[in-house]
């Protein structure tokens, strides 16, 4: 008897449940985000305050002439804002690379200390030194992120699949290309978009934040088709170009379902981050939040791989003509 296998489109809730079950069955995966957050929390802090703060103040003083009698207040406010931001920032946070990287709770956490005591602080004062540190940290972060993505992809594929070093290295190279493409695209679009936004808010200030909301929705609509670009690299071992094409095809074919899926993942991930960041940075209770964030983030990523797997199978089958009469449903 001849059978033609029919693949159903991916479903939201089964994908999410399957992702968390996969991580729960391979709990060692959460060690990656746990260790990197512990490093950010308890490890040294590499600051760039001594280099960037004078530059920001100088820029504020140059532009303060436009504020007239409020120029001094503008410079003072700028100094306070940048002092606070640079006190919290560590160049080590650059290890949290996008779109491929290890999720981190501490990168967005306003930390004022840790339960151990005084942190080791390294102050960088040279632009060349900062660029050197930045390059090394980005490379290390992307390498660790590639290993993390590859492990989750292997878990989703099942017990019959195993990783090897040469494969992970090839995927890491493709990750570099994907990151470079995205960075180039963002750089090219950032300037005209910022100019357009500034012009609109200057001419029509009564609109408030409405232009920002509209441009944000447009940005989401443009970037959503690229959401599964990393998945093709690590799940199907595709090159960057082919992976981007498959991502666009999948999202365009399931636009509403995919949009809802990512909204659910964002609400789940970032919503629980509010709970994980409740303890203060000098309390050991924050370690519980770090572990919880690691599990949720890994489960969310695994769920996206499951959704991608089901979606690609459905997409490949739906565009092929039926060659057999019988039908067997595969969910």
Tab-separated table of N, CA and C in Angstrom, residues 180-198 215-226:
chain	number	residue	atom	x	y	z
A	180	UNK	N	27.584	39.721	10.622
A	180	UNK	CA	28.109	40.813	9.813
A	180	UNK	C	27.037	41.375	8.880
A	181	UNK	N	26.235	40.503	8.300
A	181	UNK	CA	25.153	40.940	7.406
A	181	UNK	C	24.135	41.775	8.165
A	182	UNK	N	23.736	41.287	9.335
A	182	UNK	CA	22.736	42.008	10.131
A	182	UNK	C	23.284	43.347	10.618
A	183	UNK	N	24.549	43.353	11.066
A	183	UNK	CA	25.165	44.596	11.528
A	183	UNK	C	25.256	45.614	10.389
A	184	UNK	N	25.603	45.144	9.207
A	184	UNK	CA	25.698	46.052	8.058
A	184	UNK	C	24.330	46.620	7.705
A	185	UNK	N	23.313	45.768	7.732
A	185	UNK	CA	21.963	46.230	7.409
A	185	UNK	C	21.470	47.250	8.428
A	186	UNK	N	21.720	46.982	9.705
A	186	UNK	CA	21.301	47.918	10.755
A	186	UNK	C	22.032	49.248	10.616
A	187	UNK	N	23.328	49.186	10.313
A	187	UNK	CA	24.115	50.410	10.157
A	187	UNK	C	23.618	51.245	8.985
A	188	UNK	N	23.246	50.588	7.890
A	188	UNK	CA	22.779	51.318	6.717
A	188	UNK	C	21.406	51.951	6.950
A	189	UNK	N	20.569	51.287	7.731
A	189	UNK	CA	19.210	51.786	7.950
A	189	UNK	C	19.114	52.752	9.128
A	190	UNK	N	20.061	52.664	10.059
A	190	UNK	CA	19.950	53.451	11.288
A	190	UNK	C	19.993	54.951	11.004
A	191	UNK	N	20.935	55.389	10.144
A	191	UNK	CA	21.096	56.826	9.887
A	191	UNK	C	19.871	57.450	9.227
A	192	UNK	N	19.370	56.904	8.094
A	192	UNK	CA	18.186	57.547	7.494
A	192	UNK	C	16.949	57.472	8.386
A	193	UNK	N	16.797	56.371	9.129
A	193	UNK	CA	15.626	56.250	10.000
A	193	UNK	C	15.690	57.261	11.134
A	194	UNK	N	16.877	57.425	11.737
A	194	UNK	CA	17.020	58.391	12.828
A	194	UNK	C	16.801	59.816	12.329
A	195	UNK	N	17.283	60.113	11.108
A	195	UNK	CA	17.069	61.446	10.539
A	195	UNK	C	15.586	61.700	10.275
A	196	UNK	N	14.899	60.682	9.728
A	196	UNK	CA	13.468	60.813	9.453
A	196	UNK	C	12.689	60.999	10.749
A	197	UNK	N	13.033	60.218	11.752
A	197	UNK	CA	12.331	60.298	13.039
A	197	UNK	C	12.550	61.659	13.691
A	198	UNK	N	13.786	62.163	13.650
A	198	UNK	CA	14.080	63.469	14.247
A	198	UNK	C	13.331	64.584	13.517
A	215	UNK	N	7.398	53.396	13.583
A	215	UNK	CA	8.661	52.891	13.042
A	215	UNK	C	9.046	51.573	13.706
A	216	UNK	N	8.710	51.417	14.983
A	216	UNK	CA	8.980	50.143	15.663
A	216	UNK	C	8.195	49.002	15.049
A	217	UNK	N	6.923	49.244	14.741
A	217	UNK	CA	6.101	48.213	14.102
A	217	UNK	C	6.627	47.877	12.707
A	218	UNK	N	7.062	48.907	11.977
A	218	UNK	CA	7.627	48.671	10.643
A	218	UNK	C	8.916	47.858	10.753
A	219	UNK	N	9.738	48.183	11.744
A	219	UNK	CA	10.992	47.444	11.935
A	219	UNK	C	10.724	45.980	12.255
A	220	UNK	N	9.718	45.720	13.106
A	220	UNK	CA	9.365	44.335	13.435
A	220	UNK	C	8.880	43.604	12.193
A	221	UNK	N	8.047	44.283	11.386
A	221	UNK	CA	7.503	43.654	10.187
A	221	UNK	C	8.622	43.314	9.193
A	222	UNK	N	9.656	44.166	9.142
A	222	UNK	CA	10.760	43.932	8.212
A	222	UNK	C	11.679	42.829	8.715
A	223	UNK	N	11.969	42.822	10.006
A	223	UNK	CA	12.957	41.877	10.557
A	223	UNK	C	12.374	40.513	10.906
A	224	UNK	N	11.063	40.418	11.097
A	224	UNK	CA	10.468	39.130	11.476
A	224	UNK	C	10.798	38.001	10.508
A	225	UNK	N	10.770	38.232	9.174
A	225	UNK	CA	11.112	37.132	8.257
A	225	UNK	C	12.527	36.584	8.439
A	226	UNK	N	13.404	37.337	9.104
A	226	UNK	CA	14.778	36.872	9.311
A	226	UNK	C	14.944	36.143	10.641
